[in-house]
Amino acid sequence: MALFHRSTHDIRRPSAQPAAQQPLTMRSTVADLWANPVGHDALTKILLQLGLGTVWVTNPVVRRLRLSQIKSIAGRHLDAGFFDALLALLNSQTDERPVDDEPATPPLESEKMPSPKPESLTDMAAEGRDDAHRPATTSVSPGTAARSPEEPSGDEPWWKRAVFYQIYPRSFKDSNGDGIGDLGGIVEKLDYLRDLGVDALWLSPIYDSPNDDNGYDIRDYRAIMAKFGTMADFDRLLAGAHERGMRLIMDLVVNHTSDEHQWFQQALRDPQGPYGDFYLFRDGTPDSPPNNWTSFFSGSAWRYFPEREQWGLHLFSSKQMDLNWDNPALRREVVDMVRWWLDKGVDGFRLDVINYISKQAELPDGDGTIAQLIGFNGIENYFYGPHLHEYLRQLRTEAFEPYDAFSVGETPGVGLDMAALLTGRDRHELDMVFNFDHLEMPGKTRFDDYRYDLDYLKHYLIDWATDYPSSCWMSLFYDNHDNPRWVSKVEPNGAYRTVLAKLLAVVQLTSRGTPFLFQGQELGMVNQRFSSIDDLRDIESINLFHELVAGGMSHTDAFAKVLAGTRDHARTPVQWTAGPHAGFSDVEPWISGDGDERDGWNAADEATNPGSVLAFYRTMTALRREHPALTDGTVAFVAPRRSHYFGYIRACDDERLFIECNLSRAPLRREPVPGGFTLLASTYDQLTLDGNLRPYEANVYQA
Ligand code: NOJ
Ligand code: CA
């Protein structure tokens, strides 16, 4: 069994029915912890960080161990503080896991192929009929015509069938020749996006900002960043998207604001005034911060403000000050602001680090062992805070629901059970969340240089498809603006680039859930060959580099470490043409890319090349639109334990589709596909009939 094999199907809690949540103590067993939603996710996270599979906590011997026994076995490795922190976290949450009203997934069809129909592809080939070899990609028509936003039948909301596309505006398209992407650039590309077949756009922040973290530090929630354009440009963009049948959602960054936001400036000037308590200030002498929490962007999470003779909390950069959500006046301001944008007609929001908004009231020190495991100090005190559900419900009932607006939460650190508590249909919190557990393999972090094994992704997808309650709905994504490119994660040297990019498209666009594409993914864009720290722009990367050097690492080693995980890999300009600056801008862009647009990796060339990654994405989004089984259907996995083989059946009343994938670069033997299947799409031009799937081969059949 591979190290990371997570065979959760046989080890989940005994019944899907929620058990009453008893307070956990040192006498509780591992099984008790595993039955608690927060305990389940915390243990899963710890195991992931240690590079271990869940079998470590689900085997009968370990299940019976009491926490007190584990403490004595672990000796000085796990002190009392660790157990206190763990129990405090687990007992802060008494909600039960949402109940399944129907099984999310039919029982696994282990080792079984879908039943054959009379005529097999092999027979067709034997008879010399060419059409058996030709992917029937022409049977679907990419969405070139304007579409009105589709309303799914019945009560299903639109976003369950949608394909989203994330735009990082700064890097998307420059329309006015200053080297920075802008709203005018997005407007120019609306037809491109419609033709790609996306249904909804998510814009990373476009609000007024001093750009310490490229717009995730907002100075004014009701104004557009001058470099991006004007409110009139935004209105034009929104109307243009709607005219083309696409919806548009905004980024909602309300865990923190810029230190240049008026609220913060007033809080500094007038601590007793209306904004004095909008942020998390604490007393302390200038040389000693109130607690040991660390920032995600290096160093302490505290900054001293002589104006108030107090420290202010910033989980991210020292210019991104955390808001105090325990203050009802702040929550009212957020609700008003959200409604203001919804009044303008936006269709929903992606909520930045939304699970961090509620902090433990006393802001206690973080536990050292947890910090060592997770890499940041203090996180257990805010990643799933005491009032999180309450604050989300307020936001939903007062802002989102009256407008029928969509919400997807970015929720780092949240696992499957916590996600279920955040998204259960009847809980009125969020529609979906982004979970990140698939992004790195167990025991790895983003800054480790390693090759990702897609078998791990397979087990992740199977676990979620099987265990996520049916009243919840899953988001599906690989690339985003915070991570290197997935194609490079799997094949860092660029081998199999086209076929691998297409395989990722197949998995993402035929799995059960809502896909989010990230700009450039549809072109097969890969990591960049930045040559020095001076090429990087991201505050996280730059701070980390300096922290590593200050800790004694050589410049070369520090740069190599940062290069493995820098977010700038995803932030280079979209490659539109083979011309100067990749057709992104007429002048030198704010961040430079590799130049591989000259080798055909650009939208213009790919649009006219039927074998390109872009052409394939168009085919796949069209396929998804034309086959309800891919959006509404159930999923059943075929031979789920066969290494690097990923087979599944998507089925609804009217049709069944069968998808088979080779998740590796080695040929993979598998049973021949039964007769009567029609090939709808393939990552290769021609089928072979020798019983092997070729490197990263993926085929979609109508069964
Ligand atoms: C998550 C965003 O995706 C990331 O880009 C940003 O730096 C942090 N939140 C802080 O807002
Ligand atoms: Ca510009």
XYZ file of C-alpha atoms and ligand atoms in Angstrom:
715
model
C 0.000 0.000 0.000
C 1.333 3.399 -0.907
C 2.280 5.537 2.036
C -0.515 7.963 1.392
C -3.238 5.472 0.623
C -6.252 6.660 2.549
C -8.827 3.920 2.413
C -11.455 5.791 4.320
C -14.314 3.755 2.946
C -13.962 1.035 5.504
C -12.935 3.141 8.443
C -15.411 5.974 8.684
C -17.524 6.371 11.718
C -19.848 3.446 12.263
C -22.945 5.243 11.046
C -23.710 8.387 9.122
C -26.052 9.328 11.947
C -24.497 11.957 14.175
C -23.567 10.853 17.647
C -24.287 13.196 20.528
C -21.155 15.195 21.188
C -19.841 14.494 24.675
C -17.091 16.746 26.017
C -13.748 15.106 25.338
C -11.220 14.584 28.134
C -7.894 12.845 28.647
C -9.920 9.662 29.209
C -11.382 9.849 25.705
C -10.097 7.375 23.150
C -8.747 7.958 19.678
C -12.063 6.568 18.397
C -13.920 9.270 20.364
C -11.750 11.919 18.783
C -12.275 10.449 15.327
C -16.046 10.575 15.814
C -15.917 14.285 16.607
C -15.971 16.445 13.435
C -13.165 18.708 14.607
C -11.241 15.744 16.022
C -11.551 13.880 12.745
C -10.173 16.781 10.752
C -7.476 17.673 13.298
C -6.189 14.082 13.362
C -6.310 13.883 9.574
C -4.314 17.104 9.349
C -1.715 15.939 11.855
C -1.287 12.658 9.972
C -0.959 14.489 6.680
C 1.717 16.742 8.102
C 3.562 13.698 9.390
C 3.214 11.978 6.032
C 1.098 9.165 7.460
C -2.164 7.577 6.325
C -5.380 7.512 8.330
C -4.870 3.824 8.974
C -2.677 4.985 11.866
C -5.693 6.140 13.808
C -8.245 3.668 12.560
C -6.579 0.391 13.351
C -8.257 -1.389 16.267
C -5.344 -1.075 18.680
C -4.836 2.623 18.247
C -8.588 3.323 18.244
C -8.825 2.060 21.807
C -5.952 4.139 23.159
C -6.899 6.860 25.600
C -5.369 10.304 25.277
C -3.748 9.838 28.684
C -2.021 6.702 27.386
C -0.813 8.487 24.270
C 0.566 11.210 26.497
C 2.631 8.740 28.499
C 3.808 6.906 25.363
C 4.843 10.177 23.717
C 6.676 11.300 26.859
C 8.344 14.642 26.476
C 7.533 14.816 22.747
C 3.946 15.853 23.487
C 3.499 18.013 26.560
C 0.345 18.785 28.524
C -0.052 22.046 26.613
C -0.558 20.120 23.392
C -3.415 18.071 24.844
C -4.988 21.117 26.504
C -4.930 22.978 23.181
C -6.356 19.988 21.326
C -9.179 19.416 23.817
C -10.029 23.115 23.955
C -10.356 23.165 20.182
C -12.429 19.997 20.026
C -14.757 20.988 22.833
C -15.314 24.464 21.420
C -17.433 22.843 18.731
C -20.505 20.854 19.661
C -22.400 20.851 16.377
C -23.050 17.491 14.809
C -22.023 16.524 11.356
C -24.829 17.132 8.809
C -26.796 13.968 8.148
C -26.862 12.365 4.733
C -30.328 12.465 3.262
C -29.201 10.200 0.464
C -25.874 8.501 -0.097
C -23.635 10.979 -1.937
C -22.157 8.147 -3.913
C -23.496 4.729 -4.707
C -21.453 1.868 -3.262
C -18.095 1.478 -4.927
C -18.153 -0.745 -7.958
C -14.815 -2.137 -7.033
C -12.932 -3.955 -9.786
C -15.979 -3.884 -12.043
C -16.271 -2.243 -15.418
C -19.579 -0.855 -16.637
C -21.708 -3.473 -18.361
C -21.004 -3.959 -22.053
C -23.204 -3.052 -24.958
C -23.288 -5.114 -28.167
C -20.564 -3.577 -30.286
C -17.100 -3.074 -28.836
C -14.427 -0.630 -29.853
C -12.159 -3.603 -30.419
C -14.646 -5.126 -32.838
C -14.941 -1.848 -34.659
C -11.185 -1.617 -34.987
C -10.932 -5.201 -36.183
C -13.407 -4.374 -38.898
C -11.118 -1.532 -39.914
C -13.579 1.190 -39.140
C -11.666 4.388 -38.681
C -14.172 6.051 -36.465
C -13.180 3.766 -33.628
C -9.831 5.514 -33.540
C -11.010 9.037 -33.782
C -11.890 10.823 -30.595
C -15.426 11.980 -31.060
C -14.460 15.442 -29.934
C -16.428 16.837 -32.815
C -19.611 15.530 -31.279
C -19.619 18.451 -28.886
C -19.654 22.053 -29.895
C -17.624 24.564 -27.944
C -19.751 27.387 -26.667
C -19.382 30.042 -29.289
C -22.861 31.475 -29.056
C -24.083 33.770 -26.312
C -25.829 31.794 -23.617
C -28.221 33.064 -21.053
C -27.310 32.032 -17.504
C -28.674 28.531 -17.325
C -31.135 27.684 -14.621
C -30.790 24.053 -13.677
C -34.016 22.180 -13.535
C -35.771 21.647 -10.235
C -34.409 23.326 -7.149
C -30.749 22.944 -7.923
C -28.850 26.237 -7.748
C -27.001 27.502 -10.831
C -23.542 27.203 -9.311
C -23.708 23.427 -9.099
C -23.589 23.214 -12.877
C -21.280 26.144 -13.480
C -17.651 26.177 -14.550
C -15.903 29.076 -12.813
C -12.817 30.897 -14.046
C -10.572 32.825 -11.669
C -9.026 36.049 -12.928
C -6.008 37.583 -11.210
C -6.552 41.016 -12.786
C -3.031 42.322 -12.411
C -1.723 39.538 -14.648
C -4.644 38.971 -17.004
C -4.510 41.688 -19.702
C -3.226 45.253 -19.797
C -5.440 47.535 -21.889
C -3.725 50.915 -21.412
C -0.049 50.184 -21.818
C 1.221 50.601 -18.257
C 2.329 47.001 -17.812
C -0.421 46.165 -15.316
C -3.514 44.136 -16.104
C -6.792 46.002 -15.670
C -10.573 45.897 -16.018
C -10.432 47.115 -19.620
C -8.242 44.101 -20.362
C -10.824 41.749 -18.922
C -13.553 43.399 -20.985
C -11.427 42.818 -24.110
C -11.309 39.115 -23.325
C -14.942 38.462 -22.463
C -15.601 36.760 -25.785
C -12.573 34.550 -25.224
C -13.950 33.531 -21.831
C -17.396 32.854 -23.230
C -15.884 30.746 -26.001
C -13.898 28.821 -23.431
C -17.260 27.787 -22.049
C -17.047 29.237 -18.575
C -20.223 30.209 -16.771
C -18.928 32.468 -14.026
C -15.913 34.679 -13.363
C -14.247 35.194 -9.999
C -12.181 38.355 -9.804
C -9.331 38.474 -7.312
C -9.562 41.830 -5.496
C -10.022 44.917 -7.654
C -10.672 47.357 -4.810
C -8.581 50.396 -3.954
C -5.417 49.146 -2.272
C -1.816 50.166 -1.645
C -0.885 46.731 -3.005
C 1.241 45.378 -0.217
C -0.325 41.997 -1.047
C -1.595 42.774 -4.557
C -5.041 43.935 -3.538
C -5.636 41.552 -0.649
C -4.963 44.624 1.512
C -8.019 46.767 0.877
C -8.030 50.493 1.541
C -11.559 51.220 0.350
C -14.153 48.489 -0.209
C -16.329 50.732 -2.355
C -13.710 52.014 -4.796
C -11.810 50.461 -7.703
C -8.015 50.358 -7.670
C -6.923 53.286 -9.877
C -4.448 51.086 -11.782
C -7.324 48.749 -12.676
C -9.703 51.468 -13.920
C -12.865 53.145 -12.705
C -16.255 52.139 -11.374
C -17.615 52.817 -14.862
C -15.156 50.216 -16.199
C -16.399 47.793 -13.589
C -20.031 48.405 -14.544
C -19.092 47.799 -18.179
C -17.384 44.553 -17.231
C -20.317 43.318 -15.173
C -22.796 44.155 -17.909
C -20.548 42.548 -20.530
C -20.290 39.343 -18.547
C -24.039 39.194 -17.995
C -24.774 39.903 -21.661
C -22.703 36.874 -22.543
C -24.493 34.664 -20.084
C -21.689 34.664 -17.517
C -22.019 35.513 -13.864
C -19.434 37.432 -11.888
C -18.319 37.039 -8.289
C -15.999 39.284 -6.309
C -13.310 38.527 -3.756
C -14.446 39.457 -0.266
C -11.453 40.142 1.977
C -12.866 40.816 5.414
C -10.539 39.046 7.807
C -8.346 42.137 7.515
C -8.026 45.509 5.816
C -5.066 47.597 4.785
C -3.565 49.725 7.540
C -4.410 52.589 5.177
C -8.162 51.893 5.416
C -10.083 54.776 6.990
C -11.362 52.517 9.755
C -7.834 51.696 10.805
C -6.615 55.255 10.512
C -9.489 56.422 12.708
C -8.889 53.584 15.161
C -5.314 54.841 15.536
C -6.357 58.478 15.900
C -9.267 57.914 18.249
C -9.193 54.688 20.279
C -12.425 55.668 22.050
C -14.203 56.629 18.820
C -16.594 54.563 16.679
C -13.768 52.636 14.979
C -11.528 52.257 18.030
C -12.569 48.633 18.504
C -12.697 47.572 14.839
C -9.308 45.840 15.038
C -7.474 43.541 17.419
C -5.309 45.800 19.552
C -3.706 44.570 22.743
C -1.544 46.116 25.423
C 2.114 45.267 25.742
C 5.472 46.945 26.025
C 7.162 47.882 22.730
C 9.671 45.057 23.063
C 7.216 42.287 23.887
C 4.202 41.372 21.730
C 1.032 40.143 23.453
C 1.469 36.515 22.355
C 3.674 34.189 20.303
C 1.545 34.035 17.146
C 3.430 34.173 13.881
C 2.378 35.765 10.614
C 1.858 33.726 7.433
C 4.247 36.150 5.796
C 7.120 35.594 8.295
C 7.897 37.014 11.714
C 5.575 37.949 14.541
C 1.873 38.518 13.858
C 2.030 41.731 15.882
C 3.002 45.299 14.975
C 3.501 48.005 17.559
C 1.586 51.269 17.170
C 3.066 54.058 19.297
C -0.061 56.157 18.577
C -2.062 53.834 20.838
C 0.843 52.405 22.768
C -0.591 49.073 21.739
C 0.079 46.173 19.453
C -2.167 45.369 16.482
C -2.675 41.840 15.144
C -1.864 41.011 11.509
C -1.986 37.356 10.484
C -0.682 38.330 7.040
C 1.579 41.279 6.134
C 2.265 44.046 8.622
C -0.015 46.243 6.513
C -2.956 43.806 6.665
C -4.585 44.429 10.021
C -7.018 41.821 11.379
C -10.552 43.012 11.965
C -12.382 42.425 15.236
C -15.429 40.382 14.251
C -16.617 40.245 17.847
C -17.636 43.876 17.408
C -21.252 43.965 16.107
C -20.665 47.394 14.522
C -17.915 45.909 12.329
C -20.184 43.055 11.279
C -22.891 45.559 10.336
C -20.402 47.478 8.179
C -19.423 44.276 6.378
C -23.064 43.372 5.757
C -23.761 46.868 4.358
C -20.750 46.712 2.087
C -21.669 43.273 0.754
C -25.216 44.447 0.059
C -23.844 47.505 -1.731
C -22.058 45.269 -4.238
C -25.023 42.932 -4.533
C -27.188 45.974 -5.308
C -24.835 46.643 -8.203
C -25.670 43.207 -9.528
C -22.697 41.008 -8.664
C -23.653 37.374 -8.279
C -21.724 36.388 -5.192
C -18.378 36.290 -3.442
C -15.306 34.217 -2.755
C -14.546 34.829 0.912
C -10.843 35.207 1.649
C -9.525 33.142 4.641
C -13.031 33.364 6.019
C -12.479 30.646 8.631
C -9.990 32.940 10.421
C -12.485 35.675 11.374
C -13.314 34.464 14.890
C -10.405 34.335 17.335
C -10.327 32.879 20.848
C -11.233 35.849 23.044
C -8.104 35.811 25.195
C -5.773 35.351 22.200
C -3.775 32.697 24.095
C -0.266 31.654 23.115
C -0.067 29.000 20.420
C 1.115 25.528 21.412
C 4.690 24.731 20.395
C 4.024 21.201 19.170
C 1.164 22.332 16.961
C 3.372 25.115 15.634
C 6.063 22.606 14.760
C 3.565 20.396 12.982
C 1.756 23.096 11.046
C 4.574 25.611 10.656
C 2.756 28.595 12.198
C 2.279 29.531 15.813
C -1.190 30.203 17.201
C -3.318 28.765 14.420
C -5.443 26.571 16.713
C -6.816 29.770 18.227
C -8.429 31.104 15.083
C -8.672 28.663 12.157
C -12.006 27.395 13.473
C -12.891 29.959 16.091
C -15.713 29.944 18.622
C -18.119 32.231 16.725
C -17.301 31.278 13.160
C -20.645 29.625 12.402
C -22.617 32.394 14.063
C -20.864 35.171 12.113
C -21.238 33.345 8.819
C -24.940 32.830 9.433
C -25.387 36.522 10.086
C -23.589 37.383 6.849
C -25.673 34.912 4.939
C -29.063 35.775 6.312
C -28.550 39.550 6.256
C -26.592 39.892 3.019
C -26.389 36.842 0.774
C -29.803 35.217 1.109
C -31.936 38.282 0.355
C -30.112 38.489 -2.994
C -29.846 34.775 -3.600
C -26.100 35.368 -3.877
C -23.495 32.638 -4.117
C -20.682 32.175 -1.584
C -17.531 30.080 -1.636
C -15.230 30.279 1.352
C -11.483 30.001 1.232
C -10.886 27.876 4.321
C -7.257 26.865 4.838
C -6.788 24.109 7.410
C -10.428 23.075 7.376
C -10.965 19.373 6.681
C -13.893 17.389 5.368
C -16.022 17.360 8.520
C -15.521 21.011 9.330
C -16.293 21.802 5.690
C -19.522 19.845 6.050
C -20.448 21.990 9.040
C -19.741 25.118 7.018
C -21.672 24.073 3.923
C -24.500 21.750 4.984
C -27.556 22.894 3.029
C -29.691 23.523 6.083
C -27.011 25.270 8.103
C -27.212 28.572 6.169
C -23.536 29.434 6.181
C -21.614 28.971 2.910
C -22.494 27.316 -0.397
C -19.064 25.757 -0.870
C -15.547 25.919 0.461
C -12.089 25.495 -0.998
C -10.308 22.686 0.789
C -6.546 22.478 0.291
C -5.628 18.985 1.439
C -5.000 17.769 -2.094
C -2.473 20.469 -2.931
C 0.530 18.818 -1.301
C 1.311 15.205 -0.646
C 1.479 14.007 2.965
C 4.550 15.291 4.767
C 5.232 17.929 2.114
C 4.793 21.672 2.060
C 4.530 24.047 -0.854
C 8.184 24.986 -0.469
C 9.445 21.430 -0.841
C 10.847 20.501 -4.223
C 9.283 17.144 -5.110
C 7.217 15.386 -7.750
C 3.515 15.119 -6.967
C 1.992 11.675 -7.444
C -1.529 11.972 -8.897
C -2.582 8.775 -7.162
C -2.823 10.934 -4.060
C -5.245 13.277 -5.824
C -7.304 10.242 -6.782
C -7.663 9.101 -3.179
C -8.515 12.612 -2.096
C -11.281 12.833 -4.709
C -12.614 9.404 -3.806
C -12.628 10.242 -0.094
C -14.546 13.447 -0.619
C -16.966 11.982 -3.152
C -17.679 9.178 -0.706
C -17.682 10.951 2.648
C -18.815 14.506 2.050
C -22.494 14.541 3.029
C -24.989 14.708 0.200
C -26.293 18.025 1.497
C -22.896 19.566 0.742
C -21.300 20.330 -2.600
C -17.637 20.207 -3.473
C -15.381 22.679 -5.281
C -12.774 21.285 -7.676
C -9.572 23.190 -8.353
C -5.838 22.840 -8.952
C -4.199 26.124 -9.885
C -4.899 29.422 -8.185
C -3.001 32.626 -7.491
C -1.447 31.207 -4.305
C 0.241 28.133 -5.740
C 2.700 27.001 -8.374
C 1.213 25.426 -11.495
C -0.054 21.870 -11.249
C 1.402 20.670 -14.523
C 4.820 21.533 -13.072
C 4.023 19.890 -9.764
C 3.528 16.558 -11.489
C 6.154 16.859 -14.226
C 8.604 19.556 -13.123
C 10.737 19.193 -16.233
C 7.950 19.775 -18.686
C 7.681 16.220 -19.978
C 4.235 15.179 -21.236
C 3.055 18.774 -20.835
C 0.189 18.687 -23.323
C -1.199 15.309 -22.432
C -0.828 15.907 -18.699
C -2.588 19.281 -18.904
C -5.398 17.549 -20.786
C -5.627 14.750 -18.236
C -6.009 17.320 -15.463
C -8.803 18.905 -17.486
C -10.568 15.558 -17.828
C -10.433 14.834 -14.108
C -11.523 18.316 -13.102
C -14.329 18.650 -15.614
C -15.809 15.170 -15.206
C -15.653 14.893 -11.410
C -18.648 15.583 -9.223
C -18.532 19.180 -7.980
C -17.984 22.671 -9.324
C -14.729 23.272 -11.225
C -12.755 26.476 -10.795
C -10.193 27.076 -13.544
C -7.406 29.575 -12.993
C -6.226 31.855 -15.784
C -3.565 30.258 -17.946
C -4.462 26.741 -16.824
C -6.473 26.379 -20.019
C -3.302 27.184 -21.986
C -1.119 24.652 -20.178
C 0.956 27.380 -18.521
C 3.746 26.091 -16.266
C 6.123 27.317 -13.573
C 8.582 30.037 -14.460
C 12.373 29.927 -14.546
C 12.885 32.958 -12.309
C 16.607 33.426 -11.936
C 16.969 35.498 -8.789
C 15.003 36.903 -5.892
C 14.915 40.200 -7.812
C 12.575 38.568 -10.330
C 9.985 37.868 -7.645
C 7.299 40.327 -6.601
C 5.270 38.465 -3.981
C 5.557 39.679 -0.402
C 5.303 36.146 0.981
C 8.255 34.973 -1.158
C 10.400 38.013 -0.467
C 9.809 37.896 3.289
C 10.503 34.163 3.376
C 13.747 34.627 1.464
C 14.962 37.213 3.976
C 13.855 35.081 6.909
C 15.794 32.078 5.580
C 18.901 34.159 4.911
C 18.655 35.744 8.357
C 18.482 32.213 9.746
C 21.848 31.386 8.141
C 20.885 29.872 4.786
C 22.927 30.831 1.734
C 21.272 33.074 -0.867
C 21.370 30.224 -3.369
C 19.666 27.739 -1.074
C 17.145 30.278 0.155
C 16.221 31.207 -3.393
C 15.900 27.527 -4.376
C 13.527 26.958 -1.466
C 11.406 29.990 -2.301
C 11.393 29.108 -5.989
C 9.798 25.727 -5.312
C 6.692 27.290 -3.819
C 6.499 30.914 -4.873
C 3.040 32.180 -5.712
C 4.594 34.218 -8.510
C 4.633 31.107 -10.723
C 0.902 31.645 -11.132
C 1.100 35.417 -11.387
C 3.086 35.959 -14.565
C 1.183 37.506 -17.479
C -1.302 35.352 -19.327
C 0.283 34.335 -22.605
C -2.047 35.738 -25.230
C 0.197 35.765 -28.321
C 3.721 34.917 -29.444
C 4.422 38.652 -29.792
C 6.236 41.088 -27.490
C 5.370 40.643 -23.799
C 3.223 37.680 -24.763
C 0.547 40.070 -26.026
C -0.232 40.956 -22.416
C 0.983 44.534 -22.667
C 2.816 46.914 -25.002
C 5.422 47.586 -22.337
C 7.492 45.601 -19.850
C 4.992 43.966 -17.472
C 5.117 44.403 -13.700
C 6.361 40.808 -13.475
C 8.084 38.898 -16.247
C 7.359 35.445 -17.549
C 9.522 32.818 -19.170
C 8.982 33.530 -22.812
C 7.683 30.105 -23.766
C 4.753 31.820 -25.483
C 7.087 31.866 -28.490
C 6.959 28.061 -28.587
C 3.256 27.957 -29.265
C 2.138 28.239 -25.635
C -0.194 31.157 -26.166
C -3.911 31.639 -26.667
C -3.730 32.849 -30.282
C -1.741 29.861 -31.529
C -3.621 27.383 -29.387
C -6.959 28.674 -30.639
C -6.076 27.551 -34.152
C -4.429 24.270 -33.152
C -6.988 21.460 -32.706
C -4.507 19.449 -30.630
C -3.812 22.250 -28.146
C -4.613 22.364 -24.466
C -6.932 25.321 -25.082
C -8.884 23.435 -27.753
C -9.219 20.540 -25.346
C -10.542 22.716 -22.521
C -13.150 24.093 -24.912
C -14.129 20.562 -25.815
C -14.347 19.512 -22.191
C -16.465 22.460 -21.001
C -18.827 21.806 -23.912
C -18.951 18.122 -23.055
C -19.822 18.985 -19.490
C -22.616 21.261 -20.636
C -24.085 18.695 -22.980
C -24.017 15.707 -20.629
C -26.092 16.133 -17.488
C -24.456 13.027 -16.017
C -21.286 15.095 -15.594
C -22.988 17.755 -13.534
C -26.009 16.127 -11.923
C -25.014 12.477 -12.025
C -23.847 10.134 -9.319
C -20.292 8.857 -9.314
C -19.120 5.282 -8.824
C -15.466 4.345 -8.821
C -14.050 1.423 -10.754
C -11.110 -0.514 -9.293
C -10.321 2.318 -6.865
C -7.360 0.524 -5.335
C -5.545 -0.104 -8.578
C -2.481 2.083 -8.429
C -2.519 5.037 -10.827
C -5.696 3.855 -12.498
C -8.622 6.238 -12.050
C -11.882 4.940 -13.428
C -15.361 6.162 -12.643
C -18.875 6.186 -13.945
C -21.022 9.296 -13.904
C -24.672 8.432 -14.274
C -28.053 10.093 -14.208
C -31.480 9.005 -15.397
C -30.768 9.364 -19.071
C -27.141 8.447 -19.518
C -23.947 6.911 -18.221
C -20.452 8.132 -18.915
C -17.327 6.156 -18.183
C -13.998 7.881 -17.561
C -10.677 6.055 -17.436
C -7.343 7.691 -16.661
C -3.719 6.720 -16.341
C -2.386 8.989 -13.611
C 1.241 8.259 -14.338
C 3.852 8.417 -17.082
C 4.217 4.629 -17.140
C 1.963 2.568 -19.440
C -0.852 1.054 -17.401
C -2.467 -2.263 -18.157
C -6.242 -2.362 -17.746
C -9.202 -4.419 -18.877
C -10.343 -3.560 -22.388
C -13.221 -1.148 -22.493
C -16.476 -3.046 -23.046
C -18.278 -2.898 -26.352
C -20.710 -0.282 -27.440
C -18.969 2.600 -25.814
C -18.632 5.822 -27.781
C -15.475 7.773 -27.207
C -16.368 11.386 -26.486
C -12.973 12.821 -25.628
C -9.411 11.667 -25.169
C -6.093 13.147 -24.187
C -4.616 11.379 -27.238
C -5.546 11.761 -30.905
C -5.903 8.055 -31.515
C -7.080 5.175 -29.382
C -4.749 2.204 -29.113
C -6.251 -1.171 -28.556
C -3.364 -3.021 -26.973
C -4.810 -2.988 -23.477
C -2.461 -0.339 -22.117
C -3.283 3.187 -21.216
C -0.440 5.413 -22.384
C 1.223 8.063 -20.169
C -1.488 10.325 -18.771
C -4.050 8.910 -21.156
C -7.612 9.760 -20.197
C -10.706 8.781 -22.141
C -14.320 9.758 -21.695
C -16.911 7.370 -23.126
C -20.628 7.301 -23.388
C -21.507 3.903 -21.955
C -5.607 34.309 0.843
C -5.376 34.870 -0.525
O -5.739 33.925 -1.478
C -3.929 35.271 -0.581
O -3.523 35.627 -1.878
C -3.700 36.394 0.391
O -2.330 36.702 0.436
C -4.179 36.027 1.793
N -5.435 35.351 1.795
C -4.337 37.264 2.626
O -5.454 37.992 2.174
Ca -3.054 48.681 -17.332
